[in-house]
Amino acid sequence: MEKLSTSLRNKIVCKTRFSIDHTLKCGQIFRYFIFDSYYYVPYNNSVIVLRQNNNIVYYEVFGEEIEEKELKEFLGINHDIENINNYLLQREGKLREMLTFSEGLRIVKTPTYETLISFLFSIKNSIPVITKKLNLLSEIAGDSIIVNNKKFYTFPKSSRLRSLTNKDYERLRIGYREKFLREFVGLYNEEDVISLEKKPYEEKRKILLSIKGVGEKVAQCVLLFGFSELSAFPVDVWIEMALWNYFGVKGSIKKLTEFGRNTFGEYAGYAQEYMYRYIRIKNT
DNA sequence: CGCCAGGACAGCC
DNA sequence: GGCTGTCCTGGC
């Protein structure tokens, strides 16, 4: 068992600070599993097994193959983090402590469709509940992949979600979020998303906000994690608290979102995640 | 038992 | 535009 890290077939040598743990545990990703310091992460039609030793990330992909370039994008390893951090510190020195606290955290890039549904589930729910519901949904409608005698499920494709039965929905028990899911699944069209990718931030935001169940916060999450719009700045209750505690700012979610984007600029999303992880851990 | 959680929305002004 | 009550479920 101890030898598995070296038996994981591939490795990435990170040139700058990277932390799988910080990256996965800061609320961007809900579905990951940890056994004996190995991280098992369902991603599209695969399960990625990861283990980190200092700046080396060992990994192996089960199921559909994933190119290293895509894996790096998924985990944010491709981001020029030193440049991003310098940019943020120059804009706002108060970030230094939070930034140091979460060194190695990266913003992930997750499939848009899955990201949107995940954050529909997040509406007024705690992370353990979101995770549980998303895992159940995957068990109901995803494909299984077995790794080391453990069974994992991929996130369901849109066609499978469209054919969910009433009984499936009863099992899910997601309350008023059900109508959001049903409507989104019915309207979803992959080509629309692909054409959206190229459009500017504000256009994407407007379209996301037109989806039922997507308000400012969820839209910012999809922009940040799904579309890699690193200037997006999701404001939840924690960020609201952080902005008040550390910056003395109060206001509506919309105003706070604007404040964050104006204050932290092009990489506001990173400032948000640093703040988020910091205040959550300091307050629990 | 009561309360509220990593929000959105309609209805109101 | 901002403010308020309501919405399902799970967990404490």
XYZ file of N, CA, C and O in Angstrom, chain A residues 42-127:
344
model
N -13.661 12.063 -9.104
C -14.390 11.852 -10.354
C -14.305 13.108 -11.206
O -14.494 14.222 -10.697
N -13.985 12.935 -12.468
C -13.872 14.070 -13.386
C -14.318 13.599 -14.764
O -13.727 12.666 -15.309
N -15.363 14.213 -15.299
C -15.959 13.765 -16.562
C -16.177 12.251 -16.556
O -16.856 11.749 -15.688
N -15.552 11.519 -17.495
C -15.776 10.071 -17.558
C -14.650 9.283 -16.919
O -14.370 8.148 -17.311
N -14.001 9.890 -15.945
C -12.850 9.252 -15.323
C -12.852 9.428 -13.820
O -13.614 10.219 -13.274
N -11.978 8.657 -13.188
C -11.649 8.915 -11.791
C -10.143 9.152 -11.750
O -9.372 8.341 -12.244
N -9.756 10.274 -11.176
C -8.333 10.600 -11.076
C -7.866 10.282 -9.662
O -8.481 10.715 -8.692
N -6.819 9.483 -9.565
C -6.229 9.193 -8.259
C -4.970 10.025 -8.120
O -4.130 10.042 -9.023
N -4.865 10.723 -7.008
C -3.744 11.650 -6.826
C -3.078 11.448 -5.483
O -3.704 11.028 -4.511
N -1.792 11.733 -5.472
C -1.088 11.798 -4.203
C 0.047 12.798 -4.350
O 0.674 12.876 -5.397
N 0.255 13.550 -3.306
C 1.262 14.603 -3.402
C 2.405 14.355 -2.442
O 2.216 13.949 -1.302
N 3.601 14.603 -2.943
C 4.786 14.548 -2.098
C 5.587 15.810 -2.388
O 6.227 15.924 -3.425
N 5.509 16.766 -1.473
C 6.112 18.084 -1.708
C 5.624 18.678 -3.014
O 4.424 18.833 -3.192
N 6.538 18.964 -3.922
C 6.096 19.610 -5.162
C 5.815 18.620 -6.291
O 5.640 18.997 -7.431
N 5.791 17.343 -5.938
C 5.493 16.338 -6.967
C 4.088 15.773 -6.771
O 3.724 15.346 -5.673
N 3.319 15.826 -7.833
C 1.980 15.242 -7.800
C 1.996 13.952 -8.609
O 2.247 13.962 -9.816
N 1.762 12.848 -7.942
C 1.647 11.558 -8.619
C 0.186 11.344 -8.955
O -0.692 11.665 -8.154
N -0.082 10.806 -10.124
C -1.492 10.584 -10.456
C -1.657 9.442 -11.447
O -0.716 9.047 -12.144
N -2.868 8.939 -11.469
C -3.229 7.944 -12.477
C -4.711 8.109 -12.786
O -5.517 8.377 -11.892
N -5.030 7.969 -14.046
C -6.405 8.163 -14.482
C -7.053 6.821 -14.784
O -6.477 6.002 -15.494
N -8.227 6.594 -14.237
C -8.996 5.385 -14.517
C -10.245 5.773 -15.296
O -10.847 6.799 -15.030
N -10.633 4.922 -16.252
C -11.734 5.289 -17.142
C -11.152 5.978 -18.365
O -10.074 5.609 -18.830
N -11.864 6.986 -18.843
C -11.403 7.674 -20.047
C -10.090 8.432 -19.803
O -9.912 9.032 -18.752
N -9.228 8.384 -20.773
C -7.925 9.036 -20.642
C -8.057 10.554 -20.544
O -8.961 11.144 -21.119
N -7.155 11.167 -19.806
C -7.129 12.632 -19.699
C -5.704 13.099 -19.980
O -4.755 12.569 -19.423
N -5.581 14.067 -20.848
C -4.248 14.586 -21.141
C -3.742 15.414 -19.974
O -4.504 16.038 -19.260
N -2.426 15.413 -19.834
C -1.820 16.134 -18.711
C -2.195 17.615 -18.709
O -2.452 18.204 -17.674
N -2.277 18.170 -19.898
C -2.634 19.593 -20.024
C -4.011 19.846 -19.405
O -4.223 20.827 -18.685
N -4.947 18.958 -19.692
C -6.298 19.129 -19.161
C -6.321 18.946 -17.642
O -7.008 19.669 -16.921
N -5.557 17.978 -17.178
C -5.495 17.751 -15.734
C -4.937 18.982 -15.012
O -5.436 19.384 -13.957
N -3.908 19.571 -15.611
C -3.321 20.779 -15.018
C -4.341 21.914 -14.982
O -4.400 22.672 -14.014
N -5.123 22.027 -16.043
C -6.147 23.076 -16.060
C -7.215 22.800 -15.006
O -7.682 23.709 -14.320
N -7.581 21.543 -14.897
C -8.582 21.150 -13.910
C -8.147 21.581 -12.509
O -8.918 22.152 -11.735
N -6.896 21.336 -12.180
C -6.403 21.622 -10.826
C -5.785 23.013 -10.684
O -5.289 23.371 -9.618
N -5.806 23.792 -11.746
C -5.253 25.147 -11.683
C -3.740 25.182 -11.631
O -3.154 26.218 -11.308
N -3.113 24.059 -11.963
C -1.648 24.019 -11.917
C -1.054 24.901 -13.014
O 0.068 25.379 -12.899
N -1.845 25.143 -14.050
C -1.370 25.986 -15.154
C -1.348 27.478 -14.808
O -0.746 28.261 -15.513
N -2.014 27.845 -13.702
C -2.067 29.278 -13.364
C -0.701 29.803 -12.924
O 0.024 29.120 -12.201
N -0.394 31.010 -13.340
C 0.860 31.659 -12.945
C 0.657 32.256 -11.552
O 0.422 33.445 -11.396
N 0.760 31.397 -10.553
C 0.332 31.775 -9.208
C 1.186 32.866 -8.581
O 0.683 33.698 -7.816
N 2.471 32.883 -8.907
C 3.322 33.931 -8.316
C 2.911 35.308 -8.829
O 2.831 36.279 -8.076
N 2.647 35.347 -10.098
C 2.168 36.593 -10.701
C 0.818 37.004 -10.099
O 0.597 38.166 -9.751
N -0.073 36.027 -9.946
C -1.400 36.292 -9.377
C -1.273 36.823 -7.944
O -1.890 37.826 -7.579
N -0.457 36.160 -7.148
C -0.292 36.584 -5.754
C 0.322 37.978 -5.652
O -0.118 38.798 -4.833
N 1.333 38.235 -6.479
C 1.942 39.568 -6.465
C 0.936 40.644 -6.853
O 0.877 41.710 -6.243
N 0.162 40.320 -7.856
C -0.885 41.242 -8.315
C -1.843 41.571 -7.173
O -2.136 42.736 -6.904
N -2.277 40.531 -6.464
C -3.244 40.732 -5.379
C -2.639 41.528 -4.225
O -3.283 42.416 -3.666
N -1.391 41.205 -3.877
C -0.752 41.904 -2.752
C -0.518 43.373 -3.066
O -0.604 44.230 -2.192
N -0.231 43.630 -4.311
C -0.029 45.008 -4.721
C -1.328 45.797 -4.586
O -1.337 46.960 -4.216
N -2.433 45.119 -4.873
C -3.730 45.789 -4.793
C -4.194 45.964 -3.357
O -4.829 46.948 -3.009
N -3.913 44.965 -2.530
C -4.451 44.991 -1.173
C -3.565 44.183 -0.228
O -3.638 42.961 -0.195
N -2.744 44.908 0.542
C -1.798 44.256 1.441
C -2.439 43.430 2.541
O -1.820 42.510 3.079
N -3.696 43.730 2.860
C -4.381 42.984 3.912
C -4.534 41.501 3.565
O -4.842 40.685 4.419
N -4.342 41.182 2.298
C -4.509 39.792 1.873
C -3.325 38.914 2.260
O -3.416 37.689 2.213
N -2.216 39.544 2.669
C -0.996 38.778 2.855
C -1.156 37.587 3.791
O -0.763 36.465 3.474
N -1.772 37.850 4.945
C -1.901 36.768 5.921
C -2.763 35.613 5.398
O -2.432 34.443 5.552
N -3.865 35.964 4.747
C -4.757 34.922 4.209
C -4.072 34.148 3.096
O -4.241 32.950 2.953
N -3.326 34.880 2.319
C -2.640 34.276 1.189
C -1.580 33.281 1.673
O -1.469 32.161 1.166
N -0.833 33.687 2.688
C 0.184 32.804 3.258
C -0.477 31.579 3.873
O 0.014 30.463 3.752
N -1.604 31.809 4.512
C -2.343 30.738 5.175
C -2.790 29.650 4.189
O -2.857 28.477 4.538
N -3.078 30.041 2.978
C -3.613 29.088 1.990
C -2.689 28.848 0.814
O -3.143 28.543 -0.285
N -1.415 28.980 1.034
C -0.473 28.792 -0.058
C -0.671 27.441 -0.743
O -0.811 26.415 -0.078
N -0.676 27.469 -2.050
C -0.844 26.232 -2.808
C -2.267 26.009 -3.275
O -2.533 25.141 -4.092
N -3.184 26.795 -2.741
C -4.578 26.702 -3.187
C -4.679 27.183 -4.631
O -4.101 28.194 -4.988
N -5.373 26.449 -5.444
C -5.585 26.864 -6.840
C -7.071 26.851 -7.160
O -7.829 26.077 -6.585
N -7.453 27.696 -8.075
C -8.840 27.690 -8.556
C -8.961 26.603 -9.616
O -8.170 26.561 -10.556
N -9.920 25.720 -9.443
C -10.087 24.610 -10.370
C -10.904 25.034 -11.590
O -11.522 26.095 -11.598
N -10.877 24.190 -12.599
C -11.764 24.374 -13.740
C -12.574 23.100 -13.921
O -12.041 22.073 -14.319
N -13.831 23.174 -13.568
C -14.683 21.983 -13.605
C -15.682 22.085 -14.758
O -16.003 23.198 -15.196
N -16.174 20.942 -15.246
C -17.121 20.971 -16.360
C -18.319 21.877 -16.040
O -18.906 21.778 -14.968
N -18.667 22.738 -16.959
C -19.681 23.765 -16.705
C -21.024 23.196 -16.262
O -21.646 23.698 -15.324
N -21.447 22.179 -16.965
C -22.750 21.573 -16.681
C -22.813 21.059 -15.239
O -23.741 21.353 -14.484
N -21.797 20.311 -14.875
C -21.712 19.781 -13.509
C -21.591 20.912 -12.484
O -22.194 20.868 -11.408
N -20.824 21.922 -12.826
C -20.629 23.050 -11.916
C -21.952 23.739 -11.627
O -22.288 24.025 -10.474
N -22.714 23.986 -12.672
C -23.974 24.693 -12.480
C -24.934 23.884 -11.611
O -25.537 24.409 -10.668
N -25.038 22.596 -11.891
C -25.940 21.759 -11.091
C -25.452 21.669 -9.646
O -26.242 21.757 -8.703
N -24.140 21.536 -9.466
C -23.595 21.459 -8.110
C -23.973 22.690 -7.300
O -24.349 22.599 -6.130
N -23.892 23.855 -7.927
C -24.185 25.073 -7.172
C -25.672 25.369 -7.090
O -26.103 26.132 -6.225
N -26.486 24.719 -7.947
C -27.940 24.762 -7.710
C -28.237 23.997 -6.423
O -29.081 24.391 -5.623
N -27.522 22.891 -6.235
C -27.707 22.085 -5.025
C -27.220 22.831 -3.785
O -27.616 22.519 -2.672
N -26.305 23.770 -3.987
C -25.677 24.433 -2.843
C -26.593 25.465 -2.195
O -26.304 25.945 -1.102
N -27.681 25.810 -2.890
C -28.556 26.855 -2.368
C -29.053 26.503 -0.969
O -29.730 25.503 -0.773
N -28.676 27.311 -0.015
C -29.056 27.127 1.386
C -28.835 25.699 1.871
O -29.715 25.084 2.460
N -27.697 25.184 1.585
C -27.313 23.849 2.041
C -25.874 23.863 2.533
O -25.060 24.641 2.057
N -25.579 22.972 3.464
C -24.199 22.865 3.934
C -23.415 21.928 3.015
O -23.991 21.119 2.299
N -22.109 22.026 3.060
C -21.274 21.238 2.161
C -21.522 19.723 2.289
O -21.660 19.050 1.267
